PDB file of C-alpha atoms in Angstrom:
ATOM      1  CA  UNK A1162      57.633 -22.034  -5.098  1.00  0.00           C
ATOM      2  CA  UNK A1163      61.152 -22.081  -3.651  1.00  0.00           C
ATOM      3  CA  UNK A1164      60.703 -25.044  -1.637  1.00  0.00           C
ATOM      4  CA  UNK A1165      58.371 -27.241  -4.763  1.00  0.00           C
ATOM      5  CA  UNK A1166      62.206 -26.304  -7.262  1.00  0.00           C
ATOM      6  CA  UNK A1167      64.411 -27.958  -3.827  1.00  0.00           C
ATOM      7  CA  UNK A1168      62.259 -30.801  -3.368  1.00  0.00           C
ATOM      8  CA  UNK A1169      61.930 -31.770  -7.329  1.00  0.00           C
ATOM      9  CA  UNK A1170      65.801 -31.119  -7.385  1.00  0.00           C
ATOM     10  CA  UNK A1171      66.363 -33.428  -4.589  1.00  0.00           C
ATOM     11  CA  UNK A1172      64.074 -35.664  -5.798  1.00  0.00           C
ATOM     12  CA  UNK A1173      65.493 -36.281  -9.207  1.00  0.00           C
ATOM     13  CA  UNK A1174      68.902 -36.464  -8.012  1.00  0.00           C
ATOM     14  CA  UNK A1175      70.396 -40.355  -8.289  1.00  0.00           C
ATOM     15  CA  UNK A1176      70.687 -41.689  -5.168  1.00  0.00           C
ATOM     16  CA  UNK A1177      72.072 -45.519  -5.060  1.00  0.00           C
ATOM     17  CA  UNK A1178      70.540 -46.694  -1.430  1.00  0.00           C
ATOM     18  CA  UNK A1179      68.652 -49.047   0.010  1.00  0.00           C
ATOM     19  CA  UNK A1180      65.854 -47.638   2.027  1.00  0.00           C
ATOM     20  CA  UNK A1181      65.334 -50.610   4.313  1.00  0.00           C
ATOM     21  CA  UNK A1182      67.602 -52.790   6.080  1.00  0.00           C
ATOM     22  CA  UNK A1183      68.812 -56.664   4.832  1.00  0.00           C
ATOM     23  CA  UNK A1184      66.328 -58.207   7.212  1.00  0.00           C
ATOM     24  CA  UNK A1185      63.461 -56.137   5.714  1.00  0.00           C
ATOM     25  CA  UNK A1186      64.715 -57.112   2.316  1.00  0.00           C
ATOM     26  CA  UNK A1187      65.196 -60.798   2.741  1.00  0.00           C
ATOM     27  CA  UNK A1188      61.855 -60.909   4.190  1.00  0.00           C
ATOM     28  CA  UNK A1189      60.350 -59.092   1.341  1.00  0.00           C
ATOM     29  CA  UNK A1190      61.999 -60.896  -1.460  1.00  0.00           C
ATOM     30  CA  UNK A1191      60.990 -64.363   0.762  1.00  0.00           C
ATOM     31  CA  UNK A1192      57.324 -62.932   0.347  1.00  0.00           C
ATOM     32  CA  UNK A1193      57.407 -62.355  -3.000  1.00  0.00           C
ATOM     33  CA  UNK A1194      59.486 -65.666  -3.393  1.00  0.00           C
ATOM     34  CA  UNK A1195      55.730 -67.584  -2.095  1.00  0.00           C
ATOM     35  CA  UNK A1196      53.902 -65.138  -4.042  1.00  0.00           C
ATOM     36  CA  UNK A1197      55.534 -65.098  -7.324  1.00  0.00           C
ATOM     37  CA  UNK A1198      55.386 -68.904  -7.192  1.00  0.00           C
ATOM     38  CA  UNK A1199      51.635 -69.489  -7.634  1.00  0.00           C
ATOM     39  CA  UNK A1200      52.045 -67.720 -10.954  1.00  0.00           C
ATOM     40  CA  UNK A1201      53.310 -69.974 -14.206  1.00  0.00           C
ATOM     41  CA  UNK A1202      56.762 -69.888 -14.563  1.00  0.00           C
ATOM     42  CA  UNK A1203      58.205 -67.513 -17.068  1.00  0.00           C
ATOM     43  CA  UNK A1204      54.530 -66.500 -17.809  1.00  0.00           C
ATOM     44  CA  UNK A1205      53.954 -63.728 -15.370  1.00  0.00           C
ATOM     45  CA  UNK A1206      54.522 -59.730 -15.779  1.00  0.00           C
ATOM     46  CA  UNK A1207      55.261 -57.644 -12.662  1.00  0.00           C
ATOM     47  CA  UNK A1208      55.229 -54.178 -12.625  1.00  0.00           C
ATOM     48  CA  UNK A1209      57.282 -52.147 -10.103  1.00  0.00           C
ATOM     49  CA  UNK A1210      56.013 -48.568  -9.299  1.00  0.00           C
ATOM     50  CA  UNK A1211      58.505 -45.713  -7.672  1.00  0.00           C
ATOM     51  CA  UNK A1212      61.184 -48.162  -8.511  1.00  0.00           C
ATOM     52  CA  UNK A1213      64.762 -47.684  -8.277  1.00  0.00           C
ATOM     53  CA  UNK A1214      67.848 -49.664  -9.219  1.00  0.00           C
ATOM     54  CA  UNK A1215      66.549 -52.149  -6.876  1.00  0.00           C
ATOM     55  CA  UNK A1216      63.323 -54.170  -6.955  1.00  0.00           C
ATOM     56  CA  UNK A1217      63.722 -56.692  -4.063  1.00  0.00           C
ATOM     57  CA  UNK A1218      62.873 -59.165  -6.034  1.00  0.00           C
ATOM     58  CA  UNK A1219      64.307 -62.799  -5.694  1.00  0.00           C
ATOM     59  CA  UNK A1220      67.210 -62.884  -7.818  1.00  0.00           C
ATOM     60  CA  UNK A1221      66.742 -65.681  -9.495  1.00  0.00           C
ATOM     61  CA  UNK A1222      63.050 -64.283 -10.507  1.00  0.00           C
ATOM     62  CA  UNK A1223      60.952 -66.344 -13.020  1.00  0.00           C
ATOM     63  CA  UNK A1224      59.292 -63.711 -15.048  1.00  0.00           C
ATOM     64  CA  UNK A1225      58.513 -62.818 -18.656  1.00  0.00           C
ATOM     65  CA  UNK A1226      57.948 -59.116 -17.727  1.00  0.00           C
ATOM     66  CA  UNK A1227      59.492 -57.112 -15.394  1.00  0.00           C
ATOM     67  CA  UNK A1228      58.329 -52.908 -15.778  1.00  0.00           C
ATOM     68  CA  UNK A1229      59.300 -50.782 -13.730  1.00  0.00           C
ATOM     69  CA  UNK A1230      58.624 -46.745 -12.985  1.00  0.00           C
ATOM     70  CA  UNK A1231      60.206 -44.475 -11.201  1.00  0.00           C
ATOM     71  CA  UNK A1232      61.528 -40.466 -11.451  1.00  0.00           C
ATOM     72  CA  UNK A1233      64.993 -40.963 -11.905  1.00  0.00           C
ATOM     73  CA  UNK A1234      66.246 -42.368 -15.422  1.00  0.00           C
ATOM     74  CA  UNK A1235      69.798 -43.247 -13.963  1.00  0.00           C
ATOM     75  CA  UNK A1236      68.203 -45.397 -11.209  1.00  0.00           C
ATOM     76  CA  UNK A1237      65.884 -47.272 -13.364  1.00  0.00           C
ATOM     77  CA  UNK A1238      68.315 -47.866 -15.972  1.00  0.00           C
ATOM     78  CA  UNK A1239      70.389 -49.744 -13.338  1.00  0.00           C
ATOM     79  CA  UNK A1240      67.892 -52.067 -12.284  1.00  0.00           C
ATOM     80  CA  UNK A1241      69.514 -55.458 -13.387  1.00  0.00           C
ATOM     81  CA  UNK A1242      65.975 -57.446 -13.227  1.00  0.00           C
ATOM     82  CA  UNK A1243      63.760 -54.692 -15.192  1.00  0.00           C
ATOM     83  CA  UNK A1244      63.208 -55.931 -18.804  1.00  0.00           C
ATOM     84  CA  UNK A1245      61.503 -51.959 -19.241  1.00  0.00           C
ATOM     85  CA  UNK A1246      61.106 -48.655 -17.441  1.00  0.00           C
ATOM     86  CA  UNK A1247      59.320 -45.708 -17.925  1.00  0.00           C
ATOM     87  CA  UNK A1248      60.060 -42.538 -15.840  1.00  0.00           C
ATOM     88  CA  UNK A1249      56.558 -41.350 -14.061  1.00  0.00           C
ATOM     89  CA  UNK A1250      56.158 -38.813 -11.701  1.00  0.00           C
ATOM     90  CA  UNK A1251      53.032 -40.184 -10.147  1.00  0.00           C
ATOM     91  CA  UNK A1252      52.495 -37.140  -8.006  1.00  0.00           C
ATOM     92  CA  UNK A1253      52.472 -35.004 -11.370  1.00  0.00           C
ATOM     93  CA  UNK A1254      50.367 -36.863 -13.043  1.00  0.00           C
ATOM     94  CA  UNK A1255      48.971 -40.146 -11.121  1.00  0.00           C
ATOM     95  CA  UNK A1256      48.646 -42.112 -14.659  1.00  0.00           C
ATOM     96  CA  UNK A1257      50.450 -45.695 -15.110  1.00  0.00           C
ATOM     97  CA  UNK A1258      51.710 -45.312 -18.478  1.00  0.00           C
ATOM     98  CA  UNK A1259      50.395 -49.145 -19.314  1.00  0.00           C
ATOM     99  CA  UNK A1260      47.039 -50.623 -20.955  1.00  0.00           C
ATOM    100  CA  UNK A1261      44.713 -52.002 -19.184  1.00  0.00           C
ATOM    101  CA  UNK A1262      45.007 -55.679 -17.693  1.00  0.00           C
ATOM    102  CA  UNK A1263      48.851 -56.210 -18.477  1.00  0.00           C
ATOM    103  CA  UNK A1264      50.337 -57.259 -14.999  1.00  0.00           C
ATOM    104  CA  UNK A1265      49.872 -60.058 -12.408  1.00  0.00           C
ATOM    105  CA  UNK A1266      51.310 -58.087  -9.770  1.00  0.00           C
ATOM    106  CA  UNK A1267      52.302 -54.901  -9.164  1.00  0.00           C
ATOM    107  CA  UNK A1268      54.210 -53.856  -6.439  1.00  0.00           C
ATOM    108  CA  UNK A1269      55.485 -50.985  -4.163  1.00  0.00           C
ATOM    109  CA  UNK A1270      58.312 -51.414  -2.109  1.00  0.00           C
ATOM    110  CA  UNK A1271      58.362 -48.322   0.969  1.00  0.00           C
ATOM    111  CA  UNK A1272      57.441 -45.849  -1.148  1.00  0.00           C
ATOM    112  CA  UNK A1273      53.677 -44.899  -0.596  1.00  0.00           C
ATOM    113  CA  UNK A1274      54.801 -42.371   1.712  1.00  0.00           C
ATOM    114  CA  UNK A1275      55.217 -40.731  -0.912  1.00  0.00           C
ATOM    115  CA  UNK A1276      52.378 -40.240  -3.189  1.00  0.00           C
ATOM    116  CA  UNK A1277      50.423 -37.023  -2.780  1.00  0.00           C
ATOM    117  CA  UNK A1278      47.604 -39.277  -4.590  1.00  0.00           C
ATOM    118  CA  UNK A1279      47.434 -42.770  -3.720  1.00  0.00           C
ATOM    119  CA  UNK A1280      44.060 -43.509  -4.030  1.00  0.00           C
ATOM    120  CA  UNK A1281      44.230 -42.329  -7.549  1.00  0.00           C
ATOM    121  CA  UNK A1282      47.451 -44.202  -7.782  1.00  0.00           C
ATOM    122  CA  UNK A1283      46.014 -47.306  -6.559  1.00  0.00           C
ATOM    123  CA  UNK A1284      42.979 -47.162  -8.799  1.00  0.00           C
ATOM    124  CA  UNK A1285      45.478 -47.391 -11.792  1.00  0.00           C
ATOM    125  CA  UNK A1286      47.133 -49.718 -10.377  1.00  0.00           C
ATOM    126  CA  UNK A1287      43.479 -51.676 -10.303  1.00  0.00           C
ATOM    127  CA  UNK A1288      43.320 -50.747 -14.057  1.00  0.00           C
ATOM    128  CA  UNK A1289      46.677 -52.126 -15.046  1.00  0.00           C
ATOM    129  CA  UNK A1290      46.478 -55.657 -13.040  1.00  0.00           C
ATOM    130  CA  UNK A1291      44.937 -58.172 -14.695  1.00  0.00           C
ATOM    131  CA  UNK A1292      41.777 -60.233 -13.856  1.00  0.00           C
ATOM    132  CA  UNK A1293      42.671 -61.895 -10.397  1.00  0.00           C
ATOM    133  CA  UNK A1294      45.988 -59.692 -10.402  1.00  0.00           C
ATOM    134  CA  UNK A1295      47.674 -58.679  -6.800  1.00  0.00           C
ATOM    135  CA  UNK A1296      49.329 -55.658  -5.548  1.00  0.00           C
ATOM    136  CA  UNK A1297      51.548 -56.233  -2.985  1.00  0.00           C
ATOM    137  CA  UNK A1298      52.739 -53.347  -1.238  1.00  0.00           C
ATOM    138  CA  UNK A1299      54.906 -52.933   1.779  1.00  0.00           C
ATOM    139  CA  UNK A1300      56.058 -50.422   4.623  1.00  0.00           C
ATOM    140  CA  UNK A1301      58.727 -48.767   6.472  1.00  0.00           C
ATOM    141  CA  UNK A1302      59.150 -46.607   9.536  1.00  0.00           C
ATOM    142  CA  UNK A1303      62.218 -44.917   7.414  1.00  0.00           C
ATOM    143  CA  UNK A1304      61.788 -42.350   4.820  1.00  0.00           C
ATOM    144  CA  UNK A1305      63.347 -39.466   3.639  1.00  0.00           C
ATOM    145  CA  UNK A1306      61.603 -36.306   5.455  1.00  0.00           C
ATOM    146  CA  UNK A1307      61.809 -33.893   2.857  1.00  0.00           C
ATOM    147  CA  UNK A1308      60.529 -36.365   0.651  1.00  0.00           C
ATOM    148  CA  UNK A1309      57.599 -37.855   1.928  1.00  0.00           C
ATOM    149  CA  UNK A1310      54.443 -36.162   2.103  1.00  0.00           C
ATOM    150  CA  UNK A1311      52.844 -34.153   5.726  1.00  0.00           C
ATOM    151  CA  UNK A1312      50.875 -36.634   6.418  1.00  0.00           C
ATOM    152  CA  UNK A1313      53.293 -39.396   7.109  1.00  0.00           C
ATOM    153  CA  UNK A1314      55.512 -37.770   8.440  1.00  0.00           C
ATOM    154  CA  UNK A1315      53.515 -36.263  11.332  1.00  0.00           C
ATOM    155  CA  UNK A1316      52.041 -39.064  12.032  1.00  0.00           C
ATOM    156  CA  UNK A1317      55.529 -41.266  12.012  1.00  0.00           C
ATOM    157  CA  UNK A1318      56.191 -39.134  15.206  1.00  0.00           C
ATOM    158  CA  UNK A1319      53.607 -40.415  16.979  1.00  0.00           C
ATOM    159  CA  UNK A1320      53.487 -43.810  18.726  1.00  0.00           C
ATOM    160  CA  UNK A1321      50.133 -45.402  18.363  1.00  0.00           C
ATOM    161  CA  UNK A1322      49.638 -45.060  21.759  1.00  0.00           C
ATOM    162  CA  UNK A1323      49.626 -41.311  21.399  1.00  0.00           C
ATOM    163  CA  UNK A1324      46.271 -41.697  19.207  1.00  0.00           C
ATOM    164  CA  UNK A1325      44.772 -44.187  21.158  1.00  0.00           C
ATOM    165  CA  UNK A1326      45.413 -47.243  18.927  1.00  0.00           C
ATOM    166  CA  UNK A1327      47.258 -50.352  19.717  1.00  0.00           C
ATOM    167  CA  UNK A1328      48.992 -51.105  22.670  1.00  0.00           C
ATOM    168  CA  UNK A1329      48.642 -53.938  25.210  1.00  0.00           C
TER     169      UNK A1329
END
């Protein structure tokens, strides 16, 4: 019980960081650059889940929606590209708060690690994409420890080698 009141303490606490480092973000916001393209201009919603003050996206982004979720009001509420939030705790209760069918992408940046449910997370994330919709979700090696869930962070100190995967 002790530890469940830290964690949610630490977790809600505004934190104004990047996770990843400029590389990683140039290369993500060059991805979604390509991806974001094949949509109409100024037609498209994108929905940003365990979002921060900070979506990665290209800055001069196109879009007629931008939602975003997250756990901390302060953070959302400085995103500069968001045109909506909604707080979510997605490990309380693993519910989009959207209809069905209102995005064209929905993306995660480095925060999967995260979710005690991401199956169920990913199904709603099914449910809120429309018809032909993509989710585009990306990874770290970087996380906060007391954060993320067991197991990614047993596994992250592991090489693959160490399981028998990979390797040349």
């Amino acid at each position: 019980m002790a530890s469940e009141l830290v964690r949610a303490l630490w977790v809600l606490k505004p934190r104004f960081v990047t996770h990843i480092d400029e590389d990683a973000i140039e290369a993500i916001r060059n991805f979604y650059d390509v991806q974001f393209a094949q949509a109409p201009q100024g037609e498209y919603s994108v929905l940003d889940i365990c979002s921060s003050w900070i979506s990665h996206y290209p800055e001069k982004l196109k879009a007629k929606r931008v939602a975003i979720t997250g756990m901390v009001e302060q953070e959302l509420a400085a995103n500069k590209q968001a045109t909506e939030f909604a707080v979510a705790d997605l490990n309380k209760m693993p519910k989009l708060p959207y209809g069905d069918s209102e995005f064209d992408f929905v993306t995660n940046v480095v925060s999967v690690d995260y979710l005690i449910k991401p199956r169920d997370v990913f199904a709603e994330m099914h449910r809120v994409l429309k018809p032909g919709g993509v989710a585009i979700m990306s990874f770290s090696n970087r996380c906060f420890f007391t954060k993320a869930i067991n197991m990614w962070v047993q596994n992250m100190s592991r090489s693959p080698a160490d399981e028998g995967v990979g390797g040349a």
